[in-house]
Amino acid sequence: MSVVEASPPAVTVSSVSVSDDEPETGDSITVTPTVRLSGEGSGTFEVTEVTLEDASGTQYSEADSLGTLGAGDTIDVPLSATFDTAGRTKLLVHVRGMQYDADGNRLGVVTTMHPTYVTVSEPSTETETPPQLNVDTEDLVAGSESTVTVTVSNGDDEQVTDLSLRLSGLGENQTRIQPELGAHNSTTFTFDVTPPEAGTHSLDATLTHADGSVSTNESVTVQSLNGEAVVHATTVTENGSTDLRYHVANHGNAPIENVVVSGAAVGTALPTTVIQSVEPGTTETATVELNERPTGPATISATYDVGSTTGSTDQSVRFANETADAESASQATTETPGSGTAPATFGAVPLLTGGVVAAGSIIGYRSWRGRFDR
């Protein structure tokens, strides 16, 4: 019966790990081969040297006198490398040592090699993107409060900190602050401004932050204040109850506020009510209850604040009596001197049971332009 001796252990590089396989020139990386003595024999391997080189023979790193491995043992050997030029680079791990048998007899010098690859690139040029400012204004009117918004956009990869935004122009300076603005994000700052006079004005926005500052300038036009308003009234009867509806239309270019509406009919005063605000180009309606139905001619009046001034407007109306034919009424009318009868600004108001009409309309009225006092 023959005896087969176990083959001596073999030295291999079982694996190689790379800390960064896509470094930039000038970066230092670590290449760590795992040296293994494999096999079932009982010999040993003395690791005398492990080096890291490129394909041309340029040596990057070396480690020596690393100890002795028994069968099945491994050792990790970290080696460093820094690259001066870009491109795909082949690296070679060389292992050198002396192999011994089970009795300690020297079997000879053993070397082994293992390749690995890295891709080296030139350093990226990081350019800092400064925050961007965008100024947006409402229609600006002299003496009337308006809103100016400034949007700050951060297109950089890093957050912006310690933001302070200063708005100057239109007769005043204001500042808003914010602790931080995230990368690729935006925020809006709001300012309330009251331009002192009409004309073309310069509006400046300056943002300072931890890393610098940025500013923008806008040329804005401020309109002269126009406080024109029109007041109107209708009555509506439903289920035996009559309501009076005051309608206030703002034909100007600034909000009218604290609108006090009242009226006087033949032999009686009409109720007074308040409409808080009417925006330009809109109409607001207030409804009040009546104890007594008005008939015949009446005057409807409104006073209001517009900017830092006050204004007023009056309308003459005629309320129909209870026997008027509501079926013939389809649209309110206004009398304009020299032009005849034209549709009213407020449009048609349908009559309910018991509604009132005058001369073929819900209400006929003579209008004066709203007037305001500076």
PDB file of N, CA, C and O in Angstrom, residues 128-133 152-154 156 158-166 176 178-181 206-215:
ATOM      1  N   GLU A 128     -18.082  77.993  -6.681  1.00  0.00           N
ATOM      2  CA  GLU A 128     -19.156  78.341  -5.753  1.00  0.00           C
ATOM      3  C   GLU A 128     -20.213  79.166  -6.489  1.00  0.00           C
ATOM      4  O   GLU A 128     -19.905  80.150  -7.160  1.00  0.00           O
ATOM      5  N   THR A 129     -21.450  78.745  -6.387  1.00  0.00           N
ATOM      6  CA  THR A 129     -22.558  79.453  -7.027  1.00  0.00           C
ATOM      7  C   THR A 129     -23.172  80.428  -6.032  1.00  0.00           C
ATOM      8  O   THR A 129     -23.739  80.005  -5.016  1.00  0.00           O
ATOM      9  N   PRO A 130     -23.061  81.732  -6.272  1.00  0.00           N
ATOM     10  CA  PRO A 130     -23.616  82.687  -5.305  1.00  0.00           C
ATOM     11  C   PRO A 130     -25.137  82.658  -5.325  1.00  0.00           C
ATOM     12  O   PRO A 130     -25.745  82.294  -6.342  1.00  0.00           O
ATOM     13  N   PRO A 131     -25.781  83.031  -4.231  1.00  0.00           N
ATOM     14  CA  PRO A 131     -27.250  83.106  -4.220  1.00  0.00           C
ATOM     15  C   PRO A 131     -27.749  84.114  -5.255  1.00  0.00           C
ATOM     16  O   PRO A 131     -27.085  85.098  -5.573  1.00  0.00           O
ATOM     17  N   GLN A 132     -28.945  83.845  -5.791  1.00  0.00           N
ATOM     18  CA  GLN A 132     -29.569  84.724  -6.775  1.00  0.00           C
ATOM     19  C   GLN A 132     -30.753  85.452  -6.129  1.00  0.00           C
ATOM     20  O   GLN A 132     -31.484  84.866  -5.318  1.00  0.00           O
ATOM     21  N   LEU A 133     -30.943  86.723  -6.520  1.00  0.00           N
ATOM     22  CA  LEU A 133     -32.034  87.534  -5.977  1.00  0.00           C
ATOM     23  C   LEU A 133     -33.021  87.876  -7.086  1.00  0.00           C
ATOM     24  O   LEU A 133     -32.614  88.221  -8.204  1.00  0.00           O
ATOM     25  N   VAL A 152     -34.806  84.625  -2.644  1.00  0.00           N
ATOM     26  CA  VAL A 152     -33.383  84.276  -2.615  1.00  0.00           C
ATOM     27  C   VAL A 152     -33.272  82.798  -2.982  1.00  0.00           C
ATOM     28  O   VAL A 152     -33.874  81.941  -2.320  1.00  0.00           O
ATOM     29  N   SER A 153     -32.508  82.486  -4.034  1.00  0.00           N
ATOM     30  CA  SER A 153     -32.334  81.103  -4.494  1.00  0.00           C
ATOM     31  C   SER A 153     -30.885  80.680  -4.273  1.00  0.00           C
ATOM     32  O   SER A 153     -29.955  81.386  -4.666  1.00  0.00           O
ATOM     33  N   ASN A 154     -30.719  79.513  -3.650  1.00  0.00           N
ATOM     34  CA  ASN A 154     -29.381  78.963  -3.401  1.00  0.00           C
ATOM     35  C   ASN A 154     -29.178  77.764  -4.326  1.00  0.00           C
ATOM     36  O   ASN A 154     -29.682  76.675  -4.075  1.00  0.00           O
ATOM     37  N   ASP A 156     -26.252  76.410  -4.947  1.00  0.00           N
ATOM     38  CA  ASP A 156     -24.982  75.755  -4.625  1.00  0.00           C
ATOM     39  C   ASP A 156     -25.228  74.411  -3.946  1.00  0.00           C
ATOM     40  O   ASP A 156     -26.343  74.097  -3.517  1.00  0.00           O
ATOM     41  N   GLU A 158     -23.815  73.627  -1.167  1.00  0.00           N
ATOM     42  CA  GLU A 158     -23.688  73.849   0.266  1.00  0.00           C
ATOM     43  C   GLU A 158     -24.749  74.839   0.722  1.00  0.00           C
ATOM     44  O   GLU A 158     -25.189  75.706  -0.034  1.00  0.00           O
ATOM     45  N   GLN A 159     -25.168  74.723   1.989  1.00  0.00           N
ATOM     46  CA  GLN A 159     -26.144  75.658   2.520  1.00  0.00           C
ATOM     47  C   GLN A 159     -25.519  77.042   2.721  1.00  0.00           C
ATOM     48  O   GLN A 159     -24.301  77.178   2.850  1.00  0.00           O
ATOM     49  N   VAL A 160     -26.370  78.067   2.700  1.00  0.00           N
ATOM     50  CA  VAL A 160     -25.952  79.438   2.987  1.00  0.00           C
ATOM     51  C   VAL A 160     -26.416  79.768   4.401  1.00  0.00           C
ATOM     52  O   VAL A 160     -27.550  79.459   4.778  1.00  0.00           O
ATOM     53  N   THR A 161     -25.537  80.386   5.185  1.00  0.00           N
ATOM     54  CA  THR A 161     -25.880  80.679   6.580  1.00  0.00           C
ATOM     55  C   THR A 161     -25.785  82.173   6.856  1.00  0.00           C
ATOM     56  O   THR A 161     -25.155  82.931   6.118  1.00  0.00           O
ATOM     57  N   ASP A 162     -26.438  82.582   7.947  1.00  0.00           N
ATOM     58  CA  ASP A 162     -26.412  83.971   8.439  1.00  0.00           C
ATOM     59  C   ASP A 162     -26.877  84.949   7.365  1.00  0.00           C
ATOM     60  O   ASP A 162     -26.195  85.925   7.032  1.00  0.00           O
ATOM     61  N   LEU A 163     -28.078  84.722   6.818  1.00  0.00           N
ATOM     62  CA  LEU A 163     -28.605  85.577   5.766  1.00  0.00           C
ATOM     63  C   LEU A 163     -29.187  86.857   6.364  1.00  0.00           C
ATOM     64  O   LEU A 163     -29.928  86.819   7.356  1.00  0.00           O
ATOM     65  N   SER A 164     -28.854  87.992   5.750  1.00  0.00           N
ATOM     66  CA  SER A 164     -29.432  89.286   6.107  1.00  0.00           C
ATOM     67  C   SER A 164     -29.754  90.024   4.817  1.00  0.00           C
ATOM     68  O   SER A 164     -28.845  90.353   4.041  1.00  0.00           O
ATOM     69  N   LEU A 165     -31.051  90.273   4.569  1.00  0.00           N
ATOM     70  CA  LEU A 165     -31.488  90.907   3.325  1.00  0.00           C
ATOM     71  C   LEU A 165     -31.966  92.327   3.630  1.00  0.00           C
ATOM     72  O   LEU A 165     -32.870  92.532   4.438  1.00  0.00           O
ATOM     73  N   ARG A 166     -31.356  93.301   2.947  1.00  0.00           N
ATOM     74  CA  ARG A 166     -31.700  94.708   3.146  1.00  0.00           C
ATOM     75  C   ARG A 166     -32.343  95.252   1.875  1.00  0.00           C
ATOM     76  O   ARG A 166     -31.788  95.119   0.778  1.00  0.00           O
ATOM     77  N   ARG A 176     -34.467  91.995   6.691  1.00  0.00           N
ATOM     78  CA  ARG A 176     -34.993  90.710   7.141  1.00  0.00           C
ATOM     79  C   ARG A 176     -33.806  89.755   7.324  1.00  0.00           C
ATOM     80  O   ARG A 176     -32.837  89.819   6.563  1.00  0.00           O
ATOM     81  N   GLN A 178     -32.445  85.564   8.310  1.00  0.00           N
ATOM     82  CA  GLN A 178     -32.767  84.139   8.346  1.00  0.00           C
ATOM     83  C   GLN A 178     -31.478  83.380   8.640  1.00  0.00           C
ATOM     84  O   GLN A 178     -30.429  83.679   8.073  1.00  0.00           O
ATOM     85  N   PRO A 179     -31.529  82.388   9.548  1.00  0.00           N
ATOM     86  CA  PRO A 179     -30.277  81.714   9.953  1.00  0.00           C
ATOM     87  C   PRO A 179     -29.623  80.899   8.857  1.00  0.00           C
ATOM     88  O   PRO A 179     -28.399  80.849   8.776  1.00  0.00           O
ATOM     89  N   GLU A 180     -30.402  80.246   7.994  1.00  0.00           N
ATOM     90  CA  GLU A 180     -29.773  79.399   6.983  1.00  0.00           C
ATOM     91  C   GLU A 180     -30.738  79.144   5.832  1.00  0.00           C
ATOM     92  O   GLU A 180     -31.954  79.290   5.958  1.00  0.00           O
ATOM     93  N   LEU A 181     -30.149  78.777   4.683  1.00  0.00           N
ATOM     94  CA  LEU A 181     -30.912  78.400   3.488  1.00  0.00           C
ATOM     95  C   LEU A 181     -30.216  77.196   2.889  1.00  0.00           C
ATOM     96  O   LEU A 181     -29.043  77.243   2.534  1.00  0.00           O
ATOM     97  N   THR A 206     -29.961  93.916  -1.114  1.00  0.00           N
ATOM     98  CA  THR A 206     -28.607  93.415  -0.850  1.00  0.00           C
ATOM     99  C   THR A 206     -28.670  92.294   0.168  1.00  0.00           C
ATOM    100  O   THR A 206     -29.226  92.469   1.262  1.00  0.00           O
ATOM    101  N   LEU A 207     -28.121  91.146  -0.212  1.00  0.00           N
ATOM    102  CA  LEU A 207     -28.065  89.989   0.680  1.00  0.00           C
ATOM    103  C   LEU A 207     -26.626  89.801   1.151  1.00  0.00           C
ATOM    104  O   LEU A 207     -25.715  89.651   0.342  1.00  0.00           O
ATOM    105  N   THR A 208     -26.415  89.814   2.460  1.00  0.00           N
ATOM    106  CA  THR A 208     -25.122  89.439   3.032  1.00  0.00           C
ATOM    107  C   THR A 208     -25.288  88.104   3.739  1.00  0.00           C
ATOM    108  O   THR A 208     -26.334  87.820   4.326  1.00  0.00           O
ATOM    109  N   HIS A 209     -24.231  87.276   3.671  1.00  0.00           N
ATOM    110  CA  HIS A 209     -24.268  85.966   4.312  1.00  0.00           C
ATOM    111  C   HIS A 209     -22.865  85.609   4.773  1.00  0.00           C
ATOM    112  O   HIS A 209     -21.918  86.408   4.620  1.00  0.00           O
ATOM    113  N   ALA A 210     -22.713  84.438   5.355  1.00  0.00           N
ATOM    114  CA  ALA A 210     -21.448  84.066   5.982  1.00  0.00           C
ATOM    115  C   ALA A 210     -20.283  84.064   5.005  1.00  0.00           C
ATOM    116  O   ALA A 210     -19.137  84.287   5.399  1.00  0.00           O
ATOM    117  N   ASP A 211     -20.552  83.838   3.715  1.00  0.00           N
ATOM    118  CA  ASP A 211     -19.467  83.703   2.744  1.00  0.00           C
ATOM    119  C   ASP A 211     -19.352  84.881   1.783  1.00  0.00           C
ATOM    120  O   ASP A 211     -18.571  84.827   0.835  1.00  0.00           O
ATOM    121  N   GLY A 212     -20.144  85.946   1.975  1.00  0.00           N
ATOM    122  CA  GLY A 212     -20.035  87.083   1.074  1.00  0.00           C
ATOM    123  C   GLY A 212     -21.338  87.854   0.968  1.00  0.00           C
ATOM    124  O   GLY A 212     -22.175  87.848   1.891  1.00  0.00           O
ATOM    125  N   SER A 213     -21.547  88.499  -0.158  1.00  0.00           N
ATOM    126  CA  SER A 213     -22.752  89.294  -0.366  1.00  0.00           C
ATOM    127  C   SER A 213     -23.090  89.343  -1.849  1.00  0.00           C
ATOM    128  O   SER A 213     -22.240  89.098  -2.715  1.00  0.00           O
ATOM    129  N   VAL A 214     -24.337  89.659  -2.154  1.00  0.00           N
ATOM    130  CA  VAL A 214     -24.807  89.804  -3.529  1.00  0.00           C
ATOM    131  C   VAL A 214     -25.930  90.839  -3.510  1.00  0.00           C
ATOM    132  O   VAL A 214     -26.667  90.964  -2.522  1.00  0.00           O
ATOM    133  N   SER A 215     -26.061  91.606  -4.580  1.00  0.00           N
ATOM    134  CA  SER A 215     -27.079  92.652  -4.610  1.00  0.00           C
ATOM    135  C   SER A 215     -27.686  92.755  -6.000  1.00  0.00           C
ATOM    136  O   SER A 215     -27.130  92.268  -6.991  1.00  0.00           O
TER     137      SER A 215
END
